[in-house]
PDB file of C-alpha atoms in Angstrom:
ATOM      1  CA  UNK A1095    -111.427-220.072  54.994  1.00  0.00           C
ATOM      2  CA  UNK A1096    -113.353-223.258  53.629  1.00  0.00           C
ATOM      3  CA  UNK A1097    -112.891-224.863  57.147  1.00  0.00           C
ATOM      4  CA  UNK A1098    -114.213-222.158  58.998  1.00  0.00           C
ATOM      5  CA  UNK A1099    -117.198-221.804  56.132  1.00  0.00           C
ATOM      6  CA  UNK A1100    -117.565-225.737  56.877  1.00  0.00           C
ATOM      7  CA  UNK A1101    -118.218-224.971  60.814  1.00  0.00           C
ATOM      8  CA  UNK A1102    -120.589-222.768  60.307  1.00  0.00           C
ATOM      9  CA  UNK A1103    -122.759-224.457  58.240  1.00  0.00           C
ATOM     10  CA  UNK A1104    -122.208-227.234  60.863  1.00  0.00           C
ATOM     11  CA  UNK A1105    -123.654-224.989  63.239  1.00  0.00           C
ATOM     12  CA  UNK A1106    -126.174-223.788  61.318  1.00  0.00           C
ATOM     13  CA  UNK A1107    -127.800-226.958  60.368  1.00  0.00           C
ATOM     14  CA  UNK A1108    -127.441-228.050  64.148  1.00  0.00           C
ATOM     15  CA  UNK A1109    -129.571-225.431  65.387  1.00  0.00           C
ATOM     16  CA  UNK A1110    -132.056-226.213  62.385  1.00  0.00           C
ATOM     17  CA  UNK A1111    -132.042-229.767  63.570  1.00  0.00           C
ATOM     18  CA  UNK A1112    -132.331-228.503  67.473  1.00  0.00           C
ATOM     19  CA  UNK A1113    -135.361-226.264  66.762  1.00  0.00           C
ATOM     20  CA  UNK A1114    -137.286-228.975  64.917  1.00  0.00           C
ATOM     21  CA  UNK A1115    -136.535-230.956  67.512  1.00  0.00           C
ATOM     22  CA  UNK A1116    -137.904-228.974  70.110  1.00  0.00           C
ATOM     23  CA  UNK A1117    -140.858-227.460  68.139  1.00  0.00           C
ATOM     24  CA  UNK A1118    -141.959-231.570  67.791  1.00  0.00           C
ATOM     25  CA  UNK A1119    -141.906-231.759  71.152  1.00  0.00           C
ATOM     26  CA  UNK A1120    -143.800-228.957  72.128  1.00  0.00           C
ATOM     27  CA  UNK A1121    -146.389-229.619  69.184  1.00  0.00           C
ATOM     28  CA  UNK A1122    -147.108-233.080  70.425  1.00  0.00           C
ATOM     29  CA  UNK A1123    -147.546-231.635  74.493  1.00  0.00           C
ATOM     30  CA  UNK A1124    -149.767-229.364  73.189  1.00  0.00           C
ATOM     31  CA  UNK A1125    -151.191-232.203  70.836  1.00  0.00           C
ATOM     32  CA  UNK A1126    -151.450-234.719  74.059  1.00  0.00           C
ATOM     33  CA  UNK A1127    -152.474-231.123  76.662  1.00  0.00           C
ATOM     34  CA  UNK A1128    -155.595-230.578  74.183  1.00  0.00           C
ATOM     35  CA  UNK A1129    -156.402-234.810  73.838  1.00  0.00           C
ATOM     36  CA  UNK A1130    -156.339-234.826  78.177  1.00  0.00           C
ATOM     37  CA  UNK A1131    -158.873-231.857  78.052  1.00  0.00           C
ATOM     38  CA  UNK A1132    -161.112-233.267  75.391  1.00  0.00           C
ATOM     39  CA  UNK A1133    -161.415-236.311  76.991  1.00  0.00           C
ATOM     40  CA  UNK A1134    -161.608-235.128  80.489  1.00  0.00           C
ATOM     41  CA  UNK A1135    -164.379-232.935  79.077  1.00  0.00           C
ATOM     42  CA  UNK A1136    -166.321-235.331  77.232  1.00  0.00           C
ATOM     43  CA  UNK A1137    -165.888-237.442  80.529  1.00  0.00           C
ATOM     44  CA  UNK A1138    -167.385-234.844  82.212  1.00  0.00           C
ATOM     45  CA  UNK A1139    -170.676-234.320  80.051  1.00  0.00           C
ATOM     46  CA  UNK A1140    -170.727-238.450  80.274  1.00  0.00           C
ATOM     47  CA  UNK A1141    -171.058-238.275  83.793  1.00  0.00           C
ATOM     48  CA  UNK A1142    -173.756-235.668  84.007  1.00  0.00           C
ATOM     49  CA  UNK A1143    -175.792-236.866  81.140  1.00  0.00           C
ATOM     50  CA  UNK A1144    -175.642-240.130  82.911  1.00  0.00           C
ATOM     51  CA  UNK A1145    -176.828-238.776  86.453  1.00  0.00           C
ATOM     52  CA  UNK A1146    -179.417-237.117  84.285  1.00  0.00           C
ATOM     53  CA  UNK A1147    -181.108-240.301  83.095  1.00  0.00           C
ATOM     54  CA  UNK A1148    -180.507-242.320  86.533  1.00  0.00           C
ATOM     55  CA  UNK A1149    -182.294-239.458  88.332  1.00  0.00           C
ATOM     56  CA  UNK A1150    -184.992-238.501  85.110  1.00  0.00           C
ATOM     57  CA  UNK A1151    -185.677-241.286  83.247  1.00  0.00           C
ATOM     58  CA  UNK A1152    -187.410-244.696  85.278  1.00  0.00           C
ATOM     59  CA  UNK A1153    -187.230-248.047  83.726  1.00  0.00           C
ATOM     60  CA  UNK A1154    -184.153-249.973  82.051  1.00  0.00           C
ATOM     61  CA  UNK A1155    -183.130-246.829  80.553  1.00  0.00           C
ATOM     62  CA  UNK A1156    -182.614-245.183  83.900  1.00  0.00           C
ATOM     63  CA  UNK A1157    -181.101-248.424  85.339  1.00  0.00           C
ATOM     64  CA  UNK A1158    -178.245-248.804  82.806  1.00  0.00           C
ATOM     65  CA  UNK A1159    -177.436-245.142  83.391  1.00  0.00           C
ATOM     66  CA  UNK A1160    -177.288-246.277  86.939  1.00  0.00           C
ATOM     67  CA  UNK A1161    -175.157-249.095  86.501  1.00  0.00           C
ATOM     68  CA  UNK A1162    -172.598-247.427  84.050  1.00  0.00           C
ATOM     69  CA  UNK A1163    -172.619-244.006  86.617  1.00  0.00           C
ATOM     70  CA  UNK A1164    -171.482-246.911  89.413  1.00  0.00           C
ATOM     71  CA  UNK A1165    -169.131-248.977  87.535  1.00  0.00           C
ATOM     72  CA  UNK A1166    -167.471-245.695  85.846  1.00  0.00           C
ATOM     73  CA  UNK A1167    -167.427-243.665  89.597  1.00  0.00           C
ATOM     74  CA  UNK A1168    -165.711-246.874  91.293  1.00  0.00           C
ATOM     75  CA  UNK A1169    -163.533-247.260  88.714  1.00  0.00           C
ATOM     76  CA  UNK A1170    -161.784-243.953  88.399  1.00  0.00           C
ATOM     77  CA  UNK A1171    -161.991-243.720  92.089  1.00  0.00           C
ATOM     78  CA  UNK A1172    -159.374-246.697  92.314  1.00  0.00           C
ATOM     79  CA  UNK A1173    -157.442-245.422  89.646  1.00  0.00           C
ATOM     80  CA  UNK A1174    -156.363-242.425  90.842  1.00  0.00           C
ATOM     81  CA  UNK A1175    -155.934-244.058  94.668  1.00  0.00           C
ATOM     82  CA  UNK A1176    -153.795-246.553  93.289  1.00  0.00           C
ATOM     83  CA  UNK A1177    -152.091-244.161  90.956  1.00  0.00           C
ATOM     84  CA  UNK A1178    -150.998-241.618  93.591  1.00  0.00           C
ATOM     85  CA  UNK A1179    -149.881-244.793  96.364  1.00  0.00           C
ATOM     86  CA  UNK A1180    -148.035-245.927  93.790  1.00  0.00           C
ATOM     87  CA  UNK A1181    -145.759-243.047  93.583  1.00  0.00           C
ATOM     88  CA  UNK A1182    -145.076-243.356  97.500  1.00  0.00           C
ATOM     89  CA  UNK A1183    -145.494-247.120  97.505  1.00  0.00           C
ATOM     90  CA  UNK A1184    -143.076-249.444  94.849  1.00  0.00           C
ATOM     91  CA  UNK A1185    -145.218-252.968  96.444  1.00  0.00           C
ATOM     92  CA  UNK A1186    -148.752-251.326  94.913  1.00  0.00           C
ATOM     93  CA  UNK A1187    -147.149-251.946  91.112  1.00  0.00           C
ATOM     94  CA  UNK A1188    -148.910-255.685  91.674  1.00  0.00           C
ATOM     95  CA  UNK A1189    -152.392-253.962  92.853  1.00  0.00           C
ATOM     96  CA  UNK A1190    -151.578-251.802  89.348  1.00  0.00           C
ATOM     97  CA  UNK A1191    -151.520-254.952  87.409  1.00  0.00           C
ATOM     98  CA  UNK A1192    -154.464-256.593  88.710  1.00  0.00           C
ATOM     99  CA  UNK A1193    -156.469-253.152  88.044  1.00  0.00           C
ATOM    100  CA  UNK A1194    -155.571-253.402  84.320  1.00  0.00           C
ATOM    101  CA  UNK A1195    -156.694-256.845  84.114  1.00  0.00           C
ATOM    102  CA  UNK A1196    -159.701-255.473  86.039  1.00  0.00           C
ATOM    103  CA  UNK A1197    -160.507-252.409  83.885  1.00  0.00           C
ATOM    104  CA  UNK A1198    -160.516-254.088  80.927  1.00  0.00           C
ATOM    105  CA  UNK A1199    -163.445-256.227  82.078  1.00  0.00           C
ATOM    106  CA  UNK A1200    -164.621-252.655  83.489  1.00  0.00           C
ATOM    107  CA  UNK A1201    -164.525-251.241  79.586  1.00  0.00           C
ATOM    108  CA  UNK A1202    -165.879-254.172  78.037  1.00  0.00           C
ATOM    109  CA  UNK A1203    -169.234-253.766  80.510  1.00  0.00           C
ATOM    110  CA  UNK A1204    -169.311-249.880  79.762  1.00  0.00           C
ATOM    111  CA  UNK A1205    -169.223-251.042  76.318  1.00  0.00           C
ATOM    112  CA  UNK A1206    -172.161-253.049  76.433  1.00  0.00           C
ATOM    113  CA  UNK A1207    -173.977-251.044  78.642  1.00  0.00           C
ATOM    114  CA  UNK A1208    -173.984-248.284  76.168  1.00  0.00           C
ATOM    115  CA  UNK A1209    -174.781-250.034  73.318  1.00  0.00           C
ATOM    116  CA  UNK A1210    -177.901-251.225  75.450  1.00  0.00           C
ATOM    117  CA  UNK A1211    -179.288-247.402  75.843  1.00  0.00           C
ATOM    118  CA  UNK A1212    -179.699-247.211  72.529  1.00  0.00           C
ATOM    119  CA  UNK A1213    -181.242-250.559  72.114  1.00  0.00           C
ATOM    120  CA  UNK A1214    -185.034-250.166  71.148  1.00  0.00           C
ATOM    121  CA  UNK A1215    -185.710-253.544  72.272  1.00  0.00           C
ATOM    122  CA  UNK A1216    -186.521-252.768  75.738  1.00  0.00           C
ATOM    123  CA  UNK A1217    -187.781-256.382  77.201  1.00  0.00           C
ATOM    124  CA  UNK A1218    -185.049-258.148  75.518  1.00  0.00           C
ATOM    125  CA  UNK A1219    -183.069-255.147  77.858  1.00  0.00           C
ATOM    126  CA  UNK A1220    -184.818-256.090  80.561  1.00  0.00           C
ATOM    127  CA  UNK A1221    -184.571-259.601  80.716  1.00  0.00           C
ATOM    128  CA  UNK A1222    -180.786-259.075  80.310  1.00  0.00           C
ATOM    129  CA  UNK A1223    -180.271-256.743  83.443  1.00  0.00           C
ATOM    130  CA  UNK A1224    -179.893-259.315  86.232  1.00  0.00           C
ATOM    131  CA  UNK A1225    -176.493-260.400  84.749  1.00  0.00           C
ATOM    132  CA  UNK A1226    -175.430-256.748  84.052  1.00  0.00           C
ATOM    133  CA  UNK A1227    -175.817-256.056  87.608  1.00  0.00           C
ATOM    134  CA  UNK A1228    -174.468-258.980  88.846  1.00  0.00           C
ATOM    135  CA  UNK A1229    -171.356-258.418  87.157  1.00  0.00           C
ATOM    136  CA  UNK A1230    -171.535-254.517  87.753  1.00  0.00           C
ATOM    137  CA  UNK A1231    -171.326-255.523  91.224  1.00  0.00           C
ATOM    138  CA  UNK A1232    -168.720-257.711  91.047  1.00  0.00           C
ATOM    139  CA  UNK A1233    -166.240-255.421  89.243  1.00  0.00           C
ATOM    140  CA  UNK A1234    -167.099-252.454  91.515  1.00  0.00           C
ATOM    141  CA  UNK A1235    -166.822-254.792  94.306  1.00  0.00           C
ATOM    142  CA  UNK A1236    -162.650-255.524  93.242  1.00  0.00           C
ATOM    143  CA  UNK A1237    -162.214-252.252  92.502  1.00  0.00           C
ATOM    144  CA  UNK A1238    -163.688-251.284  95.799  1.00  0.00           C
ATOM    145  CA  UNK A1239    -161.367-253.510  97.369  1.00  0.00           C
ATOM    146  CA  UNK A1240    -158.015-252.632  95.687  1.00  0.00           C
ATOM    147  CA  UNK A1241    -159.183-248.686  96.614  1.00  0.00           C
ATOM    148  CA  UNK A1242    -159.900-249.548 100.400  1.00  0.00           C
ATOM    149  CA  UNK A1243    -156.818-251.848 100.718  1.00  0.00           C
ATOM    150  CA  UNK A1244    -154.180-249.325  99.433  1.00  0.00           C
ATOM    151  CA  UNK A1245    -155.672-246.675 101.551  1.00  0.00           C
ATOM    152  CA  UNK A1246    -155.455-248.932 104.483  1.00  0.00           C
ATOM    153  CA  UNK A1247    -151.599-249.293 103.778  1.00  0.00           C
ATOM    154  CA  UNK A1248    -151.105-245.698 103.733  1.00  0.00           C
ATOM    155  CA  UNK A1249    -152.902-245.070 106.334  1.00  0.00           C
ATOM    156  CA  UNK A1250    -151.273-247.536 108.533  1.00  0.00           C
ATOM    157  CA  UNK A1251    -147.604-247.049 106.953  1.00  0.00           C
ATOM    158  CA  UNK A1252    -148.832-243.216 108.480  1.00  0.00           C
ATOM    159  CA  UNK A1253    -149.898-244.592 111.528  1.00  0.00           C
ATOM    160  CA  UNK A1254    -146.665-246.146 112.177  1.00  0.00           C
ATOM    161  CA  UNK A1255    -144.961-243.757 111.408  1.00  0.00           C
ATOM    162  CA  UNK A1256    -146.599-241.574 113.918  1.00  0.00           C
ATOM    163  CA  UNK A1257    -146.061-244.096 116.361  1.00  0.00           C
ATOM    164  CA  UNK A1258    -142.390-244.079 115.902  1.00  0.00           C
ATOM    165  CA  UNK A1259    -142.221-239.916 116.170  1.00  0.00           C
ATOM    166  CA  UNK A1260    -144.636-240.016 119.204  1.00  0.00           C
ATOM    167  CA  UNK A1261    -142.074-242.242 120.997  1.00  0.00           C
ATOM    168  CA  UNK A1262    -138.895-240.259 120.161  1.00  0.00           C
ATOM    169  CA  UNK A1263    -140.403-237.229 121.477  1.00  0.00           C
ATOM    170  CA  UNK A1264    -141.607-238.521 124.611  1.00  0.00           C
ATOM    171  CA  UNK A1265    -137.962-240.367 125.126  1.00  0.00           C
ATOM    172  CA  UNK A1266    -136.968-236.713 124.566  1.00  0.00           C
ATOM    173  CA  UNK A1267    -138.895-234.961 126.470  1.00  0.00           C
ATOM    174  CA  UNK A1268    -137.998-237.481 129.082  1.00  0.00           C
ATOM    175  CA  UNK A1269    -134.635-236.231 128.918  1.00  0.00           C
ATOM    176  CA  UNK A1270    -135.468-232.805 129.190  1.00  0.00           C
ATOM    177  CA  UNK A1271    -137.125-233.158 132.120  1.00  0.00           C
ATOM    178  CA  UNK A1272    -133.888-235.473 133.835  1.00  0.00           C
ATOM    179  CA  UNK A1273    -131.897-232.754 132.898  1.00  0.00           C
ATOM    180  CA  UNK A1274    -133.978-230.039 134.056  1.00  0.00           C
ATOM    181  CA  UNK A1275    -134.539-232.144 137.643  1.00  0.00           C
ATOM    182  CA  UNK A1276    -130.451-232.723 137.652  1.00  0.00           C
ATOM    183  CA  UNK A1277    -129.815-229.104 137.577  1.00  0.00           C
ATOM    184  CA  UNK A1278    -132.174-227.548 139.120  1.00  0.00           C
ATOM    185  CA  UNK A1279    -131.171-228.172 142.570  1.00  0.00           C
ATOM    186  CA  UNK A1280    -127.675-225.941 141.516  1.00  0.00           C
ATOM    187  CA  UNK A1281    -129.233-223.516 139.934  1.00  0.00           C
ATOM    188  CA  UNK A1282    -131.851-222.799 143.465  1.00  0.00           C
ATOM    189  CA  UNK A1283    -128.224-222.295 145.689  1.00  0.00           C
ATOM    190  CA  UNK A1284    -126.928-219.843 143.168  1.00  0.00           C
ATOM    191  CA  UNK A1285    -127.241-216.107 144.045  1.00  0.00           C
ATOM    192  CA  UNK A1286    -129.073-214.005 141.910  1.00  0.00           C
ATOM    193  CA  UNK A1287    -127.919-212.175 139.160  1.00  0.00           C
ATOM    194  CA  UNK A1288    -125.887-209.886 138.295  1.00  0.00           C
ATOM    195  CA  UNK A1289    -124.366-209.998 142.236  1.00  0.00           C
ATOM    196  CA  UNK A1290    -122.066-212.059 142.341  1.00  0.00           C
ATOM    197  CA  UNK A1291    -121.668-215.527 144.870  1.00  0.00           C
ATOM    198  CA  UNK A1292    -119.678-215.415 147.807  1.00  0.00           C
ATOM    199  CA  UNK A1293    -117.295-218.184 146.979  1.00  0.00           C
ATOM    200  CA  UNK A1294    -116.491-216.267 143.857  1.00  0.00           C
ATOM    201  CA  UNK A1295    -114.877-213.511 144.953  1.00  0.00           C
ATOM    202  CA  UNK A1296    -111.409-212.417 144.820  1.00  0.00           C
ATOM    203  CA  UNK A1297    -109.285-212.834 147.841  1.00  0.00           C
ATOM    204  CA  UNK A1298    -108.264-208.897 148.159  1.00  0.00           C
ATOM    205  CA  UNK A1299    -111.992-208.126 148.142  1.00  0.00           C
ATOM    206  CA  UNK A1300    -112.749-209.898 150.854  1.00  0.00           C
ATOM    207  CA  UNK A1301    -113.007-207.815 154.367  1.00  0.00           C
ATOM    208  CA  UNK A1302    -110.380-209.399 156.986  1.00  0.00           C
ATOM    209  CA  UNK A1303    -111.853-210.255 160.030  1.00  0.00           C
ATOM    210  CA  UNK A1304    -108.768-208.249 162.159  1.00  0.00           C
ATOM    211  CA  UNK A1305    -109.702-205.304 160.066  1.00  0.00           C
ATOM    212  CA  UNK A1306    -113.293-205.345 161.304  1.00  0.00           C
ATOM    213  CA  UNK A1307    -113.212-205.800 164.923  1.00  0.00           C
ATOM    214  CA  UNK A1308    -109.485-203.946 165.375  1.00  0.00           C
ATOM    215  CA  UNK A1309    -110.811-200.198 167.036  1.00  0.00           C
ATOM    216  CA  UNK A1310    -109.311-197.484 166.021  1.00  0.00           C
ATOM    217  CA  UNK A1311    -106.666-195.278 167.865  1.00  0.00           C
ATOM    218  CA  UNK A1312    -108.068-192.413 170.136  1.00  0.00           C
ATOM    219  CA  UNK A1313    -106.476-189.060 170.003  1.00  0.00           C
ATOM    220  CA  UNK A1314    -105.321-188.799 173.606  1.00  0.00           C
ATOM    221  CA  UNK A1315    -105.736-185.590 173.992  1.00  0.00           C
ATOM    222  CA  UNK A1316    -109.009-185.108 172.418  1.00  0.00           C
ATOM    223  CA  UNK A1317    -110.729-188.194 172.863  1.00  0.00           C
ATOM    224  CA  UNK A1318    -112.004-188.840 169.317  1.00  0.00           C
ATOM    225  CA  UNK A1319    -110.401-191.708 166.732  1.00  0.00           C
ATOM    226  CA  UNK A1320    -107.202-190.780 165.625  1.00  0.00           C
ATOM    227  CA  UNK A1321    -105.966-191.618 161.520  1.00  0.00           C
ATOM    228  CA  UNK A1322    -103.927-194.750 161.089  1.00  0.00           C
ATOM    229  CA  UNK A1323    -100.834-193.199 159.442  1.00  0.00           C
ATOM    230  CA  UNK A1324     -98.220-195.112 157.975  1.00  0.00           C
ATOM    231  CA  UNK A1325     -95.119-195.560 160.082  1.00  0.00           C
ATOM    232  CA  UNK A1326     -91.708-194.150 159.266  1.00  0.00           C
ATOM    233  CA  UNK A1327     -89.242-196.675 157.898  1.00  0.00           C
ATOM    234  CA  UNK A1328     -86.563-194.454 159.367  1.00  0.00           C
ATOM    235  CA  UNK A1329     -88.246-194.856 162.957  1.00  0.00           C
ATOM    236  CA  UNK A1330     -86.891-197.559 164.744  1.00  0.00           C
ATOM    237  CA  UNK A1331     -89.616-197.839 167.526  1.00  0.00           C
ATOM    238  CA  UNK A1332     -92.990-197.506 167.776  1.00  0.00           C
ATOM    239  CA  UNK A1333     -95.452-194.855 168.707  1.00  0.00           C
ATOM    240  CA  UNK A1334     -96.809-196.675 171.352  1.00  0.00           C
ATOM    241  CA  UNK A1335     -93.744-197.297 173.372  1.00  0.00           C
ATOM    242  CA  UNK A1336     -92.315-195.306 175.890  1.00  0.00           C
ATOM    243  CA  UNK A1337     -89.533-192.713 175.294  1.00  0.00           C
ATOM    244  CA  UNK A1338     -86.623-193.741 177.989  1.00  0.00           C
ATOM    245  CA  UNK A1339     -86.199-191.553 180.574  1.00  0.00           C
ATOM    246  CA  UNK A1340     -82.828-189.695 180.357  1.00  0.00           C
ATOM    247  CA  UNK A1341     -80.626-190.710 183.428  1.00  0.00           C
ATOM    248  CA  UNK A1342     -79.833-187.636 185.544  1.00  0.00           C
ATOM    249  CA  UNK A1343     -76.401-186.894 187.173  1.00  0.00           C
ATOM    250  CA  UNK A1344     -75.956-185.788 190.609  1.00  0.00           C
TER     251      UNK A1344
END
């Protein structure tokens, strides 16, 4: 009794343990589901505000919302090329690495761009913009170039591929059209169907020449074609010989 008392407590603690275990889980998905659509939303009003100000507002504050809309567009762009070749590609995990390296330079200028909008000192701003968009350029310009080059590896790794297919099919088709060529010329000498060729037959179908051209016997007294009966095995000659005369005795 104790032992069994003993299992079931096992048990019951076990599924304690199980469904804390799972209700973490599910508590920090829903914790990390609700983080991906605050930030993707508060990415979202980003981007418009800052399309707002590039198009609205004239000036340096227009031209940093410029510059970060650029830097911020190019940047995601390449992320989410890279991150989706990636899963078809195992030799973009290097391009991967250099993006890192690439976007922390990218933060670090969003960083400073921001904190310039707010800035009151606008010719300080000013005087300060060549270098922003110098290096605005040049990080959008690697990013640009990690996007382009990983879609010009799909694209020819699809291209090849395509390549390879075309040719199988044509070497098939090729054969196809052999074989078609090979048999066709049987196929024109055969008779149509359902009748039958000539050649196949059976023997004891076949019409015997003797039995076409043989006439038939004539009634001699009535002129017309007389039935072929079949003779008598107990006749020992033949209907169309001649009875023997009997000899007479004088």
């Amino acid at each position: 009794m104790e032992a069994a008392i003993m299992i079931l407590a096992l048990l019951f603690f076990a599924f304690v343990a199980l469904g804390v275990y799972v209700s973490v889980k599910a508590v920090k998905a829903a914790k990390r589901g609700v983080e991906r659509t605050v930030t993707q939303a508060r990415r979202t009003v980003e981007d418009t505000a800052l399309r707002a100000k590039s198009y609205g507002q004239t000036g340096v504050t227009g031209e940093l919302a410029q510059l970060r809309l650029k830097l911020r567009t190019s940047m995601r762009a390449t992320q989410e090329a890279l991150n989706a070749g990636a899963a078809e590609d195992a030799s973009l995990s290097e391009s991967l690495a250099l993006f890192r390296r690439l976007s922390a330079h990218g933060h670090e200028l969003d960083d400073e761009l921001r904190r310039l909008e707010r800035e009151p000192d606008r010719v300080t701003v000013a005087g300060l913009m060549p270098g922003l968009r110098e290096r605005t350029e040049r990080i959008t310009h690697s990013a640009d170039s990690l996007r382009w080059a990983a879609r010009d590896r799909a694209q020819k790794f699809a291209e090849d591929d395509l390549d390879v297919l075309s040719s199988q099919i044509d070497m098939e088709a090729g054969a196809l059209r052999h074989w078609s060529a090979t048999d066709g010329g049987g196929t024109a000498e055969l008779a149509a169907w359902p009748e039958a060729p000539e050649s196949g037959r059976p023997a004891a179908a076949r019409p015997e020449p003797e039995a076409r051209t043989r006439p038939e016997p004539e009634d001699e007294t009535s002129g017309r074609p007389q039935a072929i009966t079949a003779p008598d095995p107990r006749q020992t000659t033949y209907p169309w010989q001649k009875t023997a005369r009997p000899e007479t005795t004088n």
